[in-house]
Amino acid sequence: MMLLGRVREVKQSVVHLRHLCHNPQRHIQDLELLKCFKSEIQFELSSNHFQNAQTGSLGDFVMEPDSLSSKDVVLRRKFDSGEEVAVSAILGPPNYEEDTVFPRDAFMKVCVKKPTLSSILQFDCGVHEETDKGSDFDIYNAYYLRSPAFLKPSNYRGPLFSTLDNELQHALKEYLIVKGIGVSLTNFLLHYLHKREQEQYVNWLKKGEAAFLATEGSLRQSVEGLQ
């Protein structure tokens, strides 16, 4: 049985080597792609794309355990009064029309919950880069939700934010700033999300490189096994 297994392995190796012999162009392309992976990894590791960006800080917020595989980041802050503020942020689509340090804006959701109450104030915001102060945010929508159950998209959440009185819009933004959603935090979010995206990209490149190296190693072992 061991001999039959070895014969089967040898046959498979021969088929694989014949395939490479009949497809030398494919093998050359794989090697060129491997070189591209190595070059791109070296470039990313030696580059600091955001060295001129303001990094900001978390302030009194605490970041939930993060993962390189996740897309969003979640922050929480609890006041001495028991009031809680939760922030989730995720990068938006690329915008290459403007000459900015960060190629993407961020979508930010802010939820404020008062102690002993089930109601929630929810704000849908956009964070964008500002050359003079690092970043700023705009509120797109503001909702009063009687309970977390009303987070369903089908539930009516009130009028559009843009239809509200300008003074009220400004007051709601100032309300969020008081809760800690200021320039320092939005600077942090833009910088952190872009740096993490770069780390995710490098991690993906390394996995691709490892896959090609594994293929090359398998081929080398097959050749040595036939000698």
mmCIF file of C-alpha atoms in Angstrom:
data_model
loop_
_atom_site.group_PDB
_atom_site.id
_atom_site.type_symbol
_atom_site.label_atom_id
_atom_site.label_comp_id
_atom_site.label_asym_id
_atom_site.label_seq_id
_atom_site.Cartn_x
_atom_site.Cartn_y
_atom_site.Cartn_z
ATOM 1 C CA MET A 1 0.000 0.000 0.000
ATOM 2 C CA MET A 2 2.884 2.352 0.791
ATOM 3 C CA LEU A 3 4.444 1.605 -2.597
ATOM 4 C CA LEU A 4 1.169 2.271 -4.370
ATOM 5 C CA GLY A 5 0.856 5.536 -2.486
ATOM 6 C CA ARG A 6 4.388 6.525 -3.491
ATOM 7 C CA VAL A 7 3.687 5.673 -7.124
ATOM 8 C CA ARG A 8 0.569 7.784 -7.002
ATOM 9 C CA GLU A 9 2.598 10.715 -5.595
ATOM 10 C CA VAL A 10 5.235 10.318 -8.304
ATOM 11 C CA LYS A 11 2.583 10.276 -11.022
ATOM 12 C CA GLN A 12 1.034 13.422 -9.629
ATOM 13 C CA SER A 13 4.441 15.095 -9.536
ATOM 14 C CA VAL A 14 5.133 14.122 -13.126
ATOM 15 C CA VAL A 15 1.785 15.512 -14.250
ATOM 16 C CA HIS A 16 2.521 18.738 -12.394
ATOM 17 C CA LEU A 17 6.004 19.050 -13.929
ATOM 18 C CA ARG A 18 4.667 18.304 -17.402
ATOM 19 C CA HIS A 19 2.070 20.997 -16.907
ATOM 20 C CA LEU A 20 4.811 23.480 -16.068
ATOM 21 C CA CYS A 21 6.887 22.342 -19.026
ATOM 22 C CA HIS A 22 3.962 22.867 -21.350
ATOM 23 C CA ASN A 23 3.078 26.168 -19.689
ATOM 24 C CA PRO A 24 6.406 27.953 -19.141
ATOM 25 C CA GLN A 25 4.747 31.327 -19.709
ATOM 26 C CA ARG A 26 2.373 30.683 -16.806
ATOM 27 C CA HIS A 27 5.317 29.866 -14.540
ATOM 28 C CA ILE A 28 7.136 33.047 -15.599
ATOM 29 C CA GLN A 29 4.007 35.078 -14.927
ATOM 30 C CA ASP A 30 3.735 33.580 -11.442
ATOM 31 C CA LEU A 31 7.347 34.530 -10.710
ATOM 32 C CA GLU A 32 6.745 38.062 -11.948
ATOM 33 C CA LEU A 33 3.643 38.315 -9.779
ATOM 34 C CA LEU A 34 5.661 37.118 -6.789
ATOM 35 C CA LYS A 35 8.185 39.871 -7.469
ATOM 36 C CA CYS A 36 5.335 42.375 -7.532
ATOM 37 C CA PHE A 37 4.098 41.144 -4.148
ATOM 38 C CA LYS A 38 7.583 41.508 -2.648
ATOM 39 C CA SER A 39 8.087 44.955 -4.167
ATOM 40 C CA GLU A 40 4.693 46.214 -2.993
ATOM 41 C CA ILE A 41 5.251 44.886 0.537
ATOM 42 C CA GLN A 42 8.645 46.593 0.725
ATOM 43 C CA PHE A 43 7.170 49.850 -0.567
ATOM 44 C CA GLU A 44 4.291 49.852 1.933
ATOM 45 C CA LEU A 45 6.517 49.000 4.893
ATOM 46 C CA SER A 46 9.006 51.741 4.005
ATOM 47 C CA SER A 47 6.360 54.392 3.299
ATOM 48 C CA ASN A 48 4.588 56.681 5.711
ATOM 49 C CA HIS A 49 1.629 57.911 3.687
ATOM 50 C CA PHE A 50 0.140 59.860 6.569
ATOM 51 C CA GLN A 51 3.235 61.434 8.151
ATOM 52 C CA ASN A 52 1.824 64.952 7.690
ATOM 53 C CA ALA A 53 -1.566 64.098 9.151
ATOM 54 C CA GLN A 54 -2.781 65.092 12.587
ATOM 55 C CA THR A 55 -3.210 61.902 14.612
ATOM 56 C CA GLY A 56 -5.593 63.230 17.272
ATOM 57 C CA SER A 57 -6.494 61.208 20.345
ATOM 58 C CA LEU A 58 -9.250 59.094 21.896
ATOM 59 C CA GLY A 59 -9.746 61.526 24.742
ATOM 60 C CA ASP A 60 -12.053 59.907 27.297
ATOM 61 C CA PHE A 61 -13.280 57.283 24.843
ATOM 62 C CA VAL A 62 -12.259 53.644 25.059
ATOM 63 C CA MET A 63 -11.848 51.521 21.937
ATOM 64 C CA GLU A 64 -13.454 48.111 21.834
ATOM 65 C CA PRO A 65 -11.131 45.200 20.942
ATOM 66 C CA ASP A 66 -10.229 45.623 17.295
ATOM 67 C CA SER A 67 -9.434 43.118 14.582
ATOM 68 C CA LEU A 68 -7.576 43.502 11.293
ATOM 69 C CA SER A 69 -10.438 41.666 9.607
ATOM 70 C CA SER A 70 -13.130 44.092 10.779
ATOM 71 C CA LYS A 71 -14.146 47.138 8.764
ATOM 72 C CA ASP A 72 -15.428 49.462 11.468
ATOM 73 C CA VAL A 73 -14.110 50.672 14.798
ATOM 74 C CA VAL A 74 -16.247 51.133 17.932
ATOM 75 C CA LEU A 75 -15.554 53.613 20.740
ATOM 76 C CA ARG A 76 -17.407 54.075 24.010
ATOM 77 C CA ARG A 77 -17.476 56.719 26.724
ATOM 78 C CA LYS A 78 -19.330 56.672 30.014
ATOM 79 C CA PHE A 79 -19.833 59.820 32.057
ATOM 80 C CA ASP A 80 -19.949 59.983 35.841
ATOM 81 C CA SER A 81 -23.669 60.668 35.513
ATOM 82 C CA GLY A 82 -24.129 57.262 33.871
ATOM 83 C CA GLU A 83 -24.750 58.728 30.421
ATOM 84 C CA GLU A 84 -23.172 56.649 27.652
ATOM 85 C CA VAL A 85 -21.894 57.631 24.225
ATOM 86 C CA ALA A 86 -21.066 55.035 21.565
ATOM 87 C CA VAL A 87 -19.303 55.822 18.292
ATOM 88 C CA SER A 88 -18.843 53.532 15.324
ATOM 89 C CA ALA A 89 -16.877 54.605 12.256
ATOM 90 C CA ILE A 90 -15.986 53.089 8.900
ATOM 91 C CA LEU A 91 -14.149 54.377 5.840
ATOM 92 C CA GLY A 92 -16.167 55.570 2.874
ATOM 93 C CA PRO A 93 -15.333 55.221 -0.840
ATOM 94 C CA PRO A 94 -12.101 56.753 -2.221
ATOM 95 C CA ASN A 95 -12.118 60.370 -3.343
ATOM 96 C CA TYR A 96 -9.156 61.215 -5.567
ATOM 97 C CA GLU A 97 -10.496 64.534 -6.820
ATOM 98 C CA GLU A 98 -9.188 66.508 -3.846
ATOM 99 C CA ASP A 99 -5.520 66.821 -2.901
ATOM 100 C CA THR A 100 -5.700 65.619 0.691
ATOM 101 C CA VAL A 101 -3.608 63.373 2.930
ATOM 102 C CA PHE A 102 -6.446 60.907 3.418
ATOM 103 C CA PRO A 103 -8.067 59.528 0.247
ATOM 104 C CA ARG A 104 -11.283 58.569 2.037
ATOM 105 C CA ASP A 105 -13.854 60.241 4.258
ATOM 106 C CA ALA A 106 -15.415 58.261 7.100
ATOM 107 C CA PHE A 107 -18.984 57.450 8.035
ATOM 108 C CA MET A 108 -19.608 57.901 11.749
ATOM 109 C CA LYS A 109 -22.613 56.888 13.842
ATOM 110 C CA VAL A 110 -23.018 58.385 17.324
ATOM 111 C CA CYS A 111 -25.519 57.077 19.878
ATOM 112 C CA VAL A 112 -26.211 58.813 23.188
ATOM 113 C CA LYS A 113 -28.110 57.043 25.953
ATOM 114 C CA LYS A 114 -29.255 58.623 29.205
ATOM 115 C CA PRO A 115 -29.141 56.578 32.408
ATOM 116 C CA THR A 116 -32.367 54.846 33.526
ATOM 117 C CA LEU A 117 -33.932 55.609 30.112
ATOM 118 C CA SER A 118 -34.356 53.233 27.176
ATOM 119 C CA SER A 119 -34.442 56.046 24.621
ATOM 120 C CA ILE A 120 -31.458 56.746 22.361
ATOM 121 C CA LEU A 121 -30.309 59.777 20.395
ATOM 122 C CA GLN A 122 -28.689 58.631 17.167
ATOM 123 C CA PHE A 123 -26.659 60.805 14.799
ATOM 124 C CA ASP A 124 -25.442 59.749 11.352
ATOM 125 C CA CYS A 125 -22.378 61.809 10.467
ATOM 126 C CA GLY A 126 -19.638 62.173 7.909
ATOM 127 C CA VAL A 127 -16.020 62.896 8.846
ATOM 128 C CA HIS A 128 -13.838 64.656 6.297
ATOM 129 C CA GLU A 129 -10.379 66.159 6.166
ATOM 130 C CA GLU A 130 -9.918 69.890 6.648
ATOM 131 C CA THR A 131 -6.541 71.355 5.674
ATOM 132 C CA ASP A 132 -6.586 74.075 8.321
ATOM 133 C CA LYS A 133 -7.466 71.993 11.408
ATOM 134 C CA GLY A 134 -7.128 68.368 10.372
ATOM 135 C CA SER A 135 -10.752 67.271 10.127
ATOM 136 C CA ASP A 136 -14.379 68.149 10.753
ATOM 137 C CA PHE A 137 -17.721 66.370 10.763
ATOM 138 C CA ASP A 138 -21.203 67.019 9.445
ATOM 139 C CA ILE A 139 -24.479 65.583 10.684
ATOM 140 C CA TYR A 140 -26.598 63.960 7.982
ATOM 141 C CA ASN A 141 -29.415 62.653 10.163
ATOM 142 C CA ALA A 142 -30.511 62.898 13.785
ATOM 143 C CA TYR A 143 -33.060 60.577 15.393
ATOM 144 C CA TYR A 144 -34.819 60.180 18.704
ATOM 145 C CA LEU A 145 -35.444 56.472 19.264
ATOM 146 C CA ARG A 146 -37.702 55.384 22.085
ATOM 147 C CA SER A 147 -35.782 52.128 22.501
ATOM 148 C CA PRO A 148 -33.122 50.022 20.713
ATOM 149 C CA ALA A 149 -35.999 48.134 19.077
ATOM 150 C CA PHE A 150 -36.659 51.206 16.956
ATOM 151 C CA LEU A 151 -33.273 50.854 15.244
ATOM 152 C CA LYS A 152 -35.010 48.951 12.444
ATOM 153 C CA PRO A 153 -34.709 50.821 9.103
ATOM 154 C CA SER A 154 -38.446 50.434 8.479
ATOM 155 C CA ASN A 155 -39.377 52.586 11.495
ATOM 156 C CA TYR A 156 -40.039 56.278 10.981
ATOM 157 C CA ARG A 157 -37.206 58.323 12.475
ATOM 158 C CA GLY A 158 -38.431 61.864 12.009
ATOM 159 C CA PRO A 159 -37.757 64.631 9.470
ATOM 160 C CA LEU A 160 -34.584 64.944 7.417
ATOM 161 C CA PHE A 161 -31.816 66.753 9.243
ATOM 162 C CA SER A 162 -31.355 69.164 6.344
ATOM 163 C CA THR A 163 -34.943 70.369 6.770
ATOM 164 C CA LEU A 164 -34.398 71.415 10.381
ATOM 165 C CA ASP A 165 -33.837 75.019 11.389
ATOM 166 C CA ASN A 166 -30.190 76.078 10.884
ATOM 167 C CA GLU A 167 -29.821 77.117 14.500
ATOM 168 C CA LEU A 168 -31.092 73.740 15.632
ATOM 169 C CA GLN A 169 -28.650 71.983 13.308
ATOM 170 C CA HIS A 170 -25.793 74.020 14.758
ATOM 171 C CA ALA A 171 -26.975 73.363 18.313
ATOM 172 C CA LEU A 172 -27.051 69.588 17.738
ATOM 173 C CA LYS A 173 -23.508 69.655 16.391
ATOM 174 C CA GLU A 174 -22.360 71.632 19.429
ATOM 175 C CA TYR A 175 -24.127 69.034 21.584
ATOM 176 C CA LEU A 176 -21.982 66.283 20.056
ATOM 177 C CA ILE A 177 -18.819 68.342 20.489
ATOM 178 C CA VAL A 178 -19.617 68.683 24.200
ATOM 179 C CA LYS A 179 -20.004 64.893 24.344
ATOM 180 C CA GLY A 180 -16.437 64.530 23.040
ATOM 181 C CA ILE A 181 -16.979 64.367 19.279
ATOM 182 C CA GLY A 182 -14.472 67.104 18.562
ATOM 183 C CA VAL A 183 -11.579 67.724 16.198
ATOM 184 C CA SER A 184 -9.154 65.576 18.177
ATOM 185 C CA LEU A 185 -11.448 62.538 17.973
ATOM 186 C CA THR A 186 -12.272 62.952 14.270
ATOM 187 C CA ASN A 187 -8.541 63.381 13.547
ATOM 188 C CA PHE A 188 -7.931 60.141 15.411
ATOM 189 C CA LEU A 189 -10.639 58.278 13.501
ATOM 190 C CA LEU A 190 -9.407 59.328 10.059
ATOM 191 C CA HIS A 191 -5.787 58.524 10.900
ATOM 192 C CA TYR A 192 -6.526 55.240 12.672
ATOM 193 C CA LEU A 193 -8.905 53.907 10.004
ATOM 194 C CA HIS A 194 -6.472 54.705 7.180
ATOM 195 C CA LYS A 195 -3.485 53.231 9.024
ATOM 196 C CA ARG A 196 -5.479 50.085 9.752
ATOM 197 C CA GLU A 197 -6.524 49.829 6.109
ATOM 198 C CA GLN A 198 -2.853 50.010 5.143
ATOM 199 C CA GLU A 199 -2.049 47.250 7.643
ATOM 200 C CA GLN A 200 -4.869 45.127 6.212
ATOM 201 C CA TYR A 201 -3.466 45.670 2.716
ATOM 202 C CA VAL A 202 0.050 44.649 3.782
ATOM 203 C CA ASN A 203 -1.383 41.595 5.536
ATOM 204 C CA TRP A 204 -3.212 40.628 2.324
ATOM 205 C CA LEU A 205 0.015 41.063 0.321
ATOM 206 C CA LYS A 206 1.930 38.849 2.735
ATOM 207 C CA LYS A 207 -0.709 36.127 2.455
ATOM 208 C CA GLY A 208 -0.432 36.293 -1.342
ATOM 209 C CA GLU A 209 3.344 36.111 -1.151
ATOM 210 C CA ALA A 210 3.141 33.127 1.204
ATOM 211 C CA ALA A 211 0.774 31.322 -1.166
ATOM 212 C CA PHE A 212 3.195 31.719 -4.086
ATOM 213 C CA LEU A 213 6.159 30.689 -1.953
ATOM 214 C CA ALA A 214 4.254 27.594 -0.870
ATOM 215 C CA THR A 215 3.602 26.745 -4.519
ATOM 216 C CA GLU A 216 7.274 27.181 -5.359
ATOM 217 C CA GLY A 217 8.254 25.045 -2.372
ATOM 218 C CA SER A 218 5.884 22.297 -3.450
ATOM 219 C CA LEU A 219 7.353 22.337 -6.953
ATOM 220 C CA ARG A 220 10.904 22.154 -5.598
ATOM 221 C CA GLN A 221 10.032 19.181 -3.410
ATOM 222 C CA SER A 222 8.427 17.434 -6.392
ATOM 223 C CA VAL A 223 11.588 17.899 -8.447
ATOM 224 C CA GLU A 224 13.826 16.647 -5.655
ATOM 225 C CA GLY A 225 11.550 13.654 -5.106
ATOM 226 C CA LEU A 226 12.008 12.578 -8.751
ATOM 227 C CA GLN A 227 15.792 12.801 -8.677
#
